[in-house]
Every structure is written in C-alpha cells, then in structure tokens.
Amino acid sequence: MGGTVITAYTYVAIPGLMFGAGGLALYALTYLLLLTPLITLVLPRLHRVAARHGMVTAADYVRARHGSHALALAVALTGILATMPYLALQVIGMATLLDAMGLPAGTAAGCLGLALLFGFCAAATQPAGLRATARIAPVKALLTTTALAVTLVLAITRLGGPGAVFAAAGHRLSGEGLALVVPPQSAFAYATLALGTALAQPMYPQIVTVALAAGDRRRLHAATAALPLWAASLALTALLGVAALAAGVRARPGHAELAVPLLIRTLTPDWLTGLLFGALAVGALLPACVMSMSMATLLVRNIYTEYLNPTATPKHEVRIARTSSLCIMAGAVLFALVLHPQDAVNLHLLGGVWILQTLPAVAISLFTRWFHHRALIAGWAAGMAAGTALLCLHDFSSVVNLSLGPLHASVYAALTALALNLAVSAVLTPVLDRLGIPRNSDSTLSGPPLERRGSKYTVIVD
C-alpha cells in the first residue's frame, strides 16, 4: 500500500516543488496524513463487498451496486485515462535520475536505460503478478529510505547543520518572493489541494487493486496504519529540496525535479552517486508495476470481457491481462519519451481532476444508495467537463481563482468539479425519481459469500 502510494515521481517532484515553490510543497505531507483515515473508512468496506461477490475492480463494484453498465464503463475509462499519465510520470521520474547520471532521455543511452529498467520490471512481476510487488515492497522501503537518509546526513553535515541549511534556503527563497512556510493568502489553496488529493488517491485503480488483493481486512487495516511512516520518508525528500536550495544547486529552467539528483551529484563521489541513484530507481519500479497491472485488469475485466468477449474464461482473462500490462508499460515509456515532461505533468493534473469524479459512484455509494444511477452519470459528465475546462482555461494550474460575489478564493480545481458533480447528482436524483424512471437492482445486497480464491478473484491475486 505504502509502496504504491509513494511513487517514483514523488521522490523527485516533492523536493523539486520545495526547491521551486517553497512551503506549498508540504501539502503532500498533509494529504498523506489525511489519506490514512480516508482509506480506513472506505477501502475495508469495499474489500468486504468485493470479497463476497468476486469483484476485482471498482467498476465491478459500480456495476453490481448501481446495476448500470454505462456507469461502470465510465468509471473504468476514467481510471485508465487518469492512470496513464500517472504511469508516464513514473517513467519521467526514472528518466530524471538517468539524466542526472549523464544519460538524457532523448539519447540512445537514455532510451536503453529506460528499456532495461522496465525490462527488469516486467521480468520481476509478470510470472507472479501482485505477489512479486508485495515481495519487492520491503526492498523498496529499505533502499529508498537508506538512500534518502544518507543524502540528508551528508547534506546537513557539509552545509553546517540544520539551522544553517534552513537559514540559507530561506534567504534564497526570499530573494525569489517565496518562503519555506505557506503564506496566509495561500492557506485555503493549500488546504483544498491537500484534501482533494487525499480524496482522489483511494479512487486510483492501483490503490483499489492493492486493497482488494489483501488477504483480509485486518491486513488491510495494518497496511493502512503504516502509511504515516511513509509520510515520514516523504518529509525527508522535502527536506532534501531545502538542502538543494542551501547548497546553491541550479536546475535548468522548468526542471526543478532535477534538484535532488543534482544535489546528490554535488555531495557524493561517483561510486556513491551510482549506488544512491540505483536504489531510488529500483525502488521506483514498484508503483509503475502496480499501475500497469491495475489498468490491465480494468481493461480486461470491464471492457474486453464485458463488451468484446463475454465468454472469456478466467485463464484467458489472466493471459490477456498480462499481455496488456506489458503493452501498457511500453506505451508509458513511449508516452514519456515523446511528450515534454510538462505536458505529462499537465495530463496528470487532469487525471487527478478526472479520477475524483468517480468518488460519488464508488466511495459515497458504499454508505448510501440514495443517488439515482442516471443522476450519477450526469454528475460525472458535468464534473469531468467542468474540471477539464477549469484547468485548460487556467493554463493547467491545479489551483484556480474563483469569485462568488464579494468572496474570492483560490481552490483546487478538482474539488470545484466534484462540488458540481455532487450538486448535479443531488438535484437530478429526486427529479428522476419523481418522473418514475426506475432504479436498477443492487446485486450487492444478496448472494452467498464466495470463496477467497474463486475463479473471478484469481484475476487480481494471480
């Protein structure tokens, strides 16, 4: 769970954001602390329903809960569209490490390096699927934490201690009109960004995949309880952004994510630089593997089997899912190489807006079935359109300025779109009920419990 939430790009983007924008980057720590109770509230309940009825994706649950194939298809497509740029960012995170090692992504050596990394990823995970990633997760935790701790100790020791590091970083940021703390005028934007990110994270297919693959809810609760430890490791990465400021690191314009790799190269000899970069790169493969498998599961379960081959056997589904996972990995590498990194970031920002629009159909419906399924479809469409328009009109800034009469506020665009989504769904539900438009049956309320290793459940486990 933690190894999937904390991605490759996080380890370079958060210190990069600290390096380029100051204290606003600390929203990532806040959202991780908010994420723990949210996951505890939502995912164990989803796990209980899914284990009983043999569900392996969020779209499976939506189809059973609301009896709507259209709504399930919307959730499946949204999950795939939102996760693809997220996966591409993992490639960019690894490309950033290779770039700092003198292997730029646009060169033959850089492309070969990325191909070897993902070839290793495929070789490690294809035979055993999620079980392989579960074995890799402790290794990732050890490698990344060790690499970050070594770099941080070297930085603080050589730069004169923590006080000197913060003083130098604060002085440099003040010269750029920024600060190490969030200014009061940005507090609401900071709060909505942290809350919106925390609400969106459990809706991503890779998080749902990991949660539903848990042996039982007790193990899921235990994994969720450990998430604050990952927040501590993320705090170390943010502190590296402060150290990069204090060390006088200069990144190319628009490439603040290079701050930590450049800091490592500045502080360490070549042999140690290679070891630290290797540790970060290997640790970065875990979330990329889970993302590709989760997208492949959605593609096979809720599109291929549902609409193209309804008679597919479980073994056939597994075979197609494995092939799809490889194709998705290759597509993500190509996607990251062809697009400018900022374009991939922009698409990821759109993905965050899109995935949050599935929250009413998935998370809220775990607690109430008051919403009409057609109202949920209309709300989803309204939220998707409004969120996309907001980001495009504001040059892909995740925080937008909104005015309502005398009130002015900077708000996370995804939360604004979600508010419209919920409003449309809430208004249309009583209207549709009053017009006599029938609701579809809820199949999650009946049916005997299924075996833990029933045929459908093995798609995600194996």
XYZ file of C-alpha atoms in Angstrom:
462
model
C 0.000 0.000 0.000
C 2.675 2.485 1.004
C 4.963 1.475 -1.824
C 2.158 2.149 -4.290
C 1.037 5.475 -2.809
C 4.588 6.879 -2.718
C 5.591 6.794 -6.364
C 8.826 7.320 -8.259
C 7.887 10.789 -9.345
C 7.047 11.744 -5.751
C 10.668 11.282 -4.723
C 11.833 13.868 -7.258
C 8.724 16.057 -7.619
C 8.127 16.939 -3.955
C 11.694 18.133 -3.274
C 11.589 19.767 -6.714
C 8.422 21.618 -5.730
C 10.050 22.587 -2.416
C 13.050 23.796 -4.407
C 10.925 25.826 -6.827
C 7.842 26.882 -4.845
C 8.761 26.735 -1.169
C 6.384 25.657 1.588
C 3.445 24.851 -0.697
C 5.167 21.501 -1.373
C 4.384 20.392 2.168
C 0.769 19.780 1.124
C 1.989 16.266 0.225
C 2.673 15.510 3.902
C -0.732 16.831 4.900
C -2.557 14.800 2.272
C -0.755 11.610 3.319
C -1.855 12.109 6.920
C -5.438 12.737 5.728
C -5.228 9.692 3.484
C -4.837 7.227 6.358
C -8.306 7.767 7.928
C -9.920 8.081 4.480
C -8.548 4.722 3.339
C -9.516 3.180 6.675
C -13.058 4.447 6.176
C -13.538 3.431 2.544
C -11.340 0.574 1.361
C -12.039 -2.078 4.053
C -15.757 -1.662 3.360
C -15.129 -2.021 -0.373
C -12.933 -5.059 0.321
C -15.734 -6.759 2.259
C -18.246 -6.319 -0.567
C -15.734 -7.270 -3.268
C -14.563 -10.429 -1.490
C -18.142 -11.597 -1.059
C -19.138 -11.084 -4.689
C -15.888 -11.838 -6.526
C -15.192 -8.253 -7.618
C -11.677 -7.222 -8.598
C -12.098 -3.607 -9.779
C -14.015 -0.511 -8.746
C -16.014 -0.796 -11.977
C -17.105 -4.319 -10.958
C -18.483 -2.851 -7.748
C -20.234 0.041 -9.515
C -21.938 -2.294 -11.973
C -23.205 -4.505 -9.144
C -24.140 -1.681 -6.766
C -25.961 0.517 -9.268
C -26.890 -2.070 -11.901
C -25.577 0.260 -14.594
C -23.201 -0.892 -17.311
C -22.827 2.680 -18.563
C -21.737 3.983 -15.167
C -19.321 1.063 -14.729
C -17.824 1.787 -18.152
C -17.433 5.457 -17.215
C -15.571 4.500 -14.027
C -13.330 2.035 -15.897
C -12.427 4.501 -18.672
C -11.824 7.271 -16.153
C -9.482 5.028 -14.178
C -7.463 4.121 -17.275
C -7.301 7.701 -18.597
C -6.306 9.121 -15.209
C -3.650 6.497 -14.502
C -1.847 6.511 -17.865
C -0.216 9.954 -17.366
C 0.451 8.957 -13.743
C 2.380 5.946 -15.023
C 4.191 8.142 -17.544
C 5.336 10.348 -14.663
C 6.965 7.298 -13.076
C 8.932 6.893 -16.287
C 9.864 10.575 -16.154
C 10.979 10.168 -12.548
C 13.374 7.411 -13.584
C 14.419 9.380 -16.673
C 15.308 12.264 -14.341
C 17.721 10.002 -12.448
C 19.251 8.802 -15.709
C 19.543 12.400 -16.912
C 21.455 13.360 -13.759
C 23.776 10.400 -14.434
C 24.572 11.808 -17.880
C 22.064 9.677 -19.816
C 19.419 12.137 -21.130
C 16.111 10.570 -22.151
C 16.384 11.783 -25.734
C 19.635 9.925 -26.375
C 20.127 6.303 -27.329
C 21.833 5.581 -23.994
C 18.945 7.145 -22.054
C 16.351 5.181 -24.006
C 18.326 1.990 -23.469
C 18.500 2.710 -19.733
C 14.730 3.141 -19.515
C 14.167 -0.004 -21.565
C 16.428 -2.016 -19.243
C 14.648 -0.679 -16.136
C 11.227 -1.609 -17.437
C 12.502 -4.891 -18.802
C 13.604 -5.707 -15.254
C 10.185 -4.611 -14.018
C 8.396 -6.918 -16.459
C 10.685 -9.863 -15.707
C 10.164 -9.436 -11.969
C 6.390 -9.096 -11.978
C 4.965 -11.000 -14.946
C 5.290 -14.539 -13.517
C 3.806 -13.752 -10.090
C 1.847 -10.510 -10.560
C 0.946 -8.689 -7.370
C 2.739 -11.249 -5.233
C 6.019 -10.128 -6.802
C 5.315 -6.482 -5.987
C 4.478 -7.467 -2.408
C 7.908 -9.073 -2.125
C 9.597 -6.033 -3.683
C 7.850 -3.528 -1.376
C 10.089 -4.070 1.698
C 13.149 -3.855 -0.555
C 11.878 -0.559 -1.942
C 11.296 0.794 1.551
C 14.816 -0.174 2.643
C 16.590 1.101 -0.475
C 14.803 4.432 -0.747
C 14.902 5.234 2.965
C 18.619 4.402 3.114
C 19.382 6.489 0.034
C 17.422 9.476 1.337
C 18.897 9.233 4.835
C 22.488 9.018 3.547
C 21.964 12.010 1.265
C 20.318 14.027 4.026
C 23.088 13.305 6.558
C 25.751 14.280 4.019
C 23.878 17.473 3.124
C 23.344 18.629 6.702
C 26.906 17.738 7.740
C 28.584 19.518 4.853
C 26.325 22.580 4.894
C 26.861 23.448 8.551
C 23.945 21.816 10.346
C 20.128 22.086 10.167
C 19.997 25.722 11.266
C 22.407 26.813 8.571
C 20.528 24.778 5.938
C 17.154 26.353 6.730
C 18.646 29.843 7.026
C 20.385 29.622 3.648
C 17.326 28.100 1.952
C 15.015 30.735 3.437
C 17.307 33.518 2.312
C 17.433 32.174 -1.242
C 13.648 31.727 -1.452
C 13.012 35.210 -0.044
C 15.054 36.602 -2.905
C 12.599 34.889 -5.281
C 9.497 36.129 -3.434
C 8.830 32.738 -1.822
C 9.065 31.273 1.685
C 9.616 27.988 3.488
C 6.170 28.264 5.089
C 2.785 28.670 3.431
C 1.797 32.377 3.349
C -1.624 33.224 4.834
C -3.073 34.181 1.451
C -2.316 30.676 0.143
C -3.690 28.784 3.158
C -7.071 27.953 1.584
C -5.446 26.780 -1.647
C -3.058 24.642 0.419
C -5.932 23.102 2.405
C -8.105 22.309 -0.628
C -5.128 20.887 -2.514
C -4.304 18.524 0.362
C -7.953 17.499 0.883
C -8.687 16.999 -2.813
C -5.552 14.912 -3.342
C -6.390 12.755 -0.318
C -9.950 12.178 -1.598
C -8.716 11.283 -5.082
C -5.944 8.885 -4.099
C -8.131 5.938 -2.941
C -10.036 6.110 -6.244
C -6.977 5.350 -8.391
C -7.056 1.806 -9.829
C -3.669 0.856 -8.368
C -4.811 1.660 -4.815
C -8.080 -0.255 -5.288
C -6.162 -3.187 -6.783
C -3.812 -3.385 -3.805
C -6.669 -3.035 -1.313
C -8.846 -5.730 -2.882
C -5.896 -8.119 -3.103
C -5.390 -8.043 0.674
C -5.905 -11.429 2.321
C -8.388 -9.958 4.794
C -9.473 -6.634 6.242
C -7.151 -6.996 9.226
C -4.126 -6.965 6.929
C -5.569 -4.035 5.007
C -6.012 -2.075 8.246
C -2.429 -2.877 9.270
C -1.038 -1.707 5.913
C -3.074 1.490 6.106
C -1.885 2.193 9.649
C 1.698 2.178 8.357
C 1.089 4.992 5.849
C 2.239 7.739 8.278
C 5.674 6.064 8.247
C 5.780 6.679 4.500
C 4.819 10.298 5.223
C 7.972 10.482 7.330
C 10.062 9.276 4.376
C 8.360 11.879 2.210
C 9.330 14.532 4.767
C 12.952 13.511 4.207
C 12.566 14.108 0.480
C 11.045 17.550 1.072
C 13.974 18.358 3.351
C 16.317 17.431 0.507
C 14.682 20.187 -1.527
C 15.583 22.610 1.275
C 19.149 21.264 1.277
C 19.381 21.743 -2.501
C 18.424 25.401 -2.031
C 21.041 25.819 0.697
C 23.728 24.085 -1.392
C 23.204 26.528 -4.261
C 22.055 23.875 -6.721
C 20.992 25.353 -10.068
C 18.489 23.348 -12.127
C 17.577 24.120 -15.703
C 14.521 26.395 -16.019
C 11.371 24.289 -15.829
C 13.257 21.268 -14.451
C 13.090 21.728 -10.678
C 12.689 17.941 -10.374
C 16.436 17.694 -11.065
C 17.211 19.391 -7.734
C 17.747 16.227 -5.683
C 19.714 14.279 -8.324
C 21.955 17.326 -8.788
C 22.345 17.643 -5.007
C 23.424 14.003 -4.798
C 25.981 14.525 -7.572
C 27.280 17.620 -5.783
C 27.717 15.937 -2.400
C 28.869 12.406 -3.183
C 31.654 10.699 -5.124
C 30.723 8.978 -8.360
C 30.593 5.458 -6.917
C 28.189 6.503 -4.151
C 26.137 8.577 -6.580
C 25.614 5.479 -8.709
C 24.542 3.415 -5.700
C 22.090 6.071 -4.472
C 20.573 6.601 -7.925
C 20.302 2.845 -8.390
C 18.496 2.476 -5.068
C 15.990 5.190 -5.999
C 15.470 3.740 -9.482
C 14.845 0.179 -8.284
C 12.511 1.457 -5.586
C 10.653 3.454 -8.230
C 9.649 0.380 -10.215
C 7.075 -0.903 -7.703
C 4.282 1.658 -8.259
C 4.841 1.533 -12.013
C 4.290 -2.242 -11.995
C 1.111 -1.991 -9.909
C -0.266 0.797 -12.101
C 0.212 -1.202 -15.281
C -1.413 -4.289 -13.720
C -4.372 -2.313 -12.394
C -5.022 -0.691 -15.772
C -4.733 -4.064 -17.479
C -7.269 -5.535 -15.040
C -9.737 -2.724 -15.759
C -9.203 -3.092 -19.485
C -9.736 -6.857 -19.459
C -12.483 -7.173 -16.838
C -14.637 -4.175 -17.663
C -14.068 -3.563 -21.366
C -12.679 -6.666 -23.107
C -14.704 -9.321 -21.285
C -17.737 -7.106 -20.815
C -18.142 -5.967 -24.427
C -15.789 -7.907 -26.724
C -15.509 -11.458 -25.369
C -18.199 -12.255 -22.753
C -17.349 -15.979 -22.820
C -13.700 -15.468 -21.824
C -12.523 -17.913 -19.160
C -10.572 -16.742 -16.087
C -7.358 -18.223 -17.522
C -7.922 -16.329 -20.766
C -8.513 -13.118 -18.800
C -5.235 -13.576 -16.934
C -3.328 -14.197 -20.182
C -4.798 -11.120 -21.865
C -4.197 -9.026 -18.722
C -0.505 -9.986 -18.644
C -0.076 -9.082 -22.301
C -1.976 -5.826 -21.780
C 0.231 -4.942 -18.803
C 3.368 -5.268 -20.952
C 1.816 -3.155 -23.703
C 0.797 -0.501 -21.176
C 4.354 -0.336 -19.784
C 5.783 0.038 -23.277
C 3.170 2.676 -24.089
C 4.046 4.632 -20.936
C 7.735 4.674 -21.882
C 6.882 5.886 -25.392
C 4.403 8.383 -23.951
C 7.062 9.829 -21.641
C 9.731 9.982 -24.361
C 7.517 11.689 -26.939
C 5.847 14.238 -24.662
C 7.591 17.144 -22.979
C 7.743 16.500 -19.207
C 5.495 19.496 -18.536
C 2.863 18.078 -20.891
C 2.886 14.828 -18.930
C 2.523 16.810 -15.692
C -0.425 18.706 -17.198
C -2.123 15.462 -18.195
C -1.508 14.091 -14.703
C -3.181 17.181 -13.239
C -6.161 16.471 -15.495
C -6.076 12.858 -14.324
C -6.365 13.988 -10.717
C -9.458 16.006 -11.614
C -10.972 13.113 -13.568
C -10.418 10.351 -11.009
C -12.034 12.432 -8.258
C -15.269 12.468 -10.275
C -15.669 8.729 -9.615
C -15.896 9.313 -5.854
C -19.736 9.594 -5.713
C -20.262 6.380 -7.704
C -17.658 4.386 -5.763
C -16.870 5.740 -2.290
C -20.097 7.548 -1.387
C -22.234 4.675 -2.648
C -20.572 2.410 -0.062
C -22.562 4.303 2.571
C -25.771 5.248 0.737
C -27.637 4.318 -2.423
C -29.742 7.468 -2.416
C -28.297 8.729 -5.710
C -30.012 7.581 -8.904
C -27.587 5.881 -11.271
C -28.551 8.188 -14.160
C -28.010 11.216 -11.940
C -24.550 9.879 -11.105
C -23.753 9.573 -14.814
C -24.888 13.162 -15.413
C -22.900 14.396 -12.404
C -19.814 12.511 -13.581
C -20.097 14.077 -17.052
C -20.604 17.575 -15.611
C -17.630 17.212 -13.256
C -15.364 15.872 -15.996
C -16.281 18.692 -18.374
C -16.059 21.457 -15.768
C -12.772 20.236 -14.295
C -11.162 19.880 -17.716
C -12.342 23.352 -18.723
C -11.080 24.930 -15.481
C -7.588 23.529 -15.891
C -7.361 24.394 -19.577
C -8.585 27.964 -19.022
C -6.100 28.486 -16.170
C -3.040 27.194 -18.057
C -3.157 23.836 -16.246
C -2.781 25.369 -12.809
C -4.228 22.923 -10.281
C -5.305 25.853 -8.082
C -7.794 28.253 -9.683
C -9.105 31.622 -8.526
C -12.882 31.680 -8.093
C -15.162 34.598 -7.260
C -18.678 34.450 -5.880
C -19.919 37.978 -5.318
C -17.656 39.601 -2.724
C -15.954 36.277 -1.951
C -12.685 35.402 -3.653
C -10.725 32.223 -3.056
C -8.036 30.040 -4.591
C -9.361 26.479 -4.735
C -8.124 23.135 -6.026
C -9.861 22.708 -9.398
C -10.732 19.048 -8.776
C -12.721 19.929 -5.641
C -14.668 22.566 -7.578
C -15.536 19.992 -10.241
C -16.508 17.469 -7.556
C -18.834 20.035 -5.948
C -20.586 20.495 -9.312
C -20.707 16.710 -9.757
C -22.421 16.242 -6.393
C -24.782 19.162 -6.983
C -25.942 17.795 -10.352
C -26.379 14.302 -8.905
C -28.291 15.618 -5.879
C -30.627 17.782 -7.991
C -31.368 15.143 -10.631
C -31.951 12.244 -8.231
C -35.343 13.439 -6.845
C -36.328 14.670 -10.323
C -35.710 11.262 -11.883
C -37.492 9.524 -9.009
C -40.457 11.877 -9.393
C -40.619 11.159 -13.125
C -40.856 7.451 -12.334
C -37.612 6.442 -14.031
C -36.810 3.099 -12.388
C -33.648 2.360 -10.482
C -31.697 -0.751 -11.364
C -31.354 -3.529 -8.803
C -28.498 -3.640 -6.297
C -26.915 -7.094 -6.503
C -24.524 -6.405 -3.612
C -27.399 -6.885 -1.146
C -27.839 -10.569 -1.941
C -25.838 -13.617 -2.859
C -23.824 -16.139 -0.849
C -20.214 -15.389 0.088
C -17.710 -16.557 -2.491
C -14.523 -18.451 -1.799
C -11.412 -16.308 -1.331
C -9.809 -17.977 -4.323
C -12.872 -18.210 -6.508
C -12.304 -18.161 -10.253
C -13.009 -14.460 -10.717
C -10.966 -13.383 -7.724
C -7.820 -15.054 -9.038
C -7.620 -12.468 -11.818
C -6.318 -9.938 -9.322
C -4.485 -12.297 -6.971
C -2.595 -14.306 -9.543
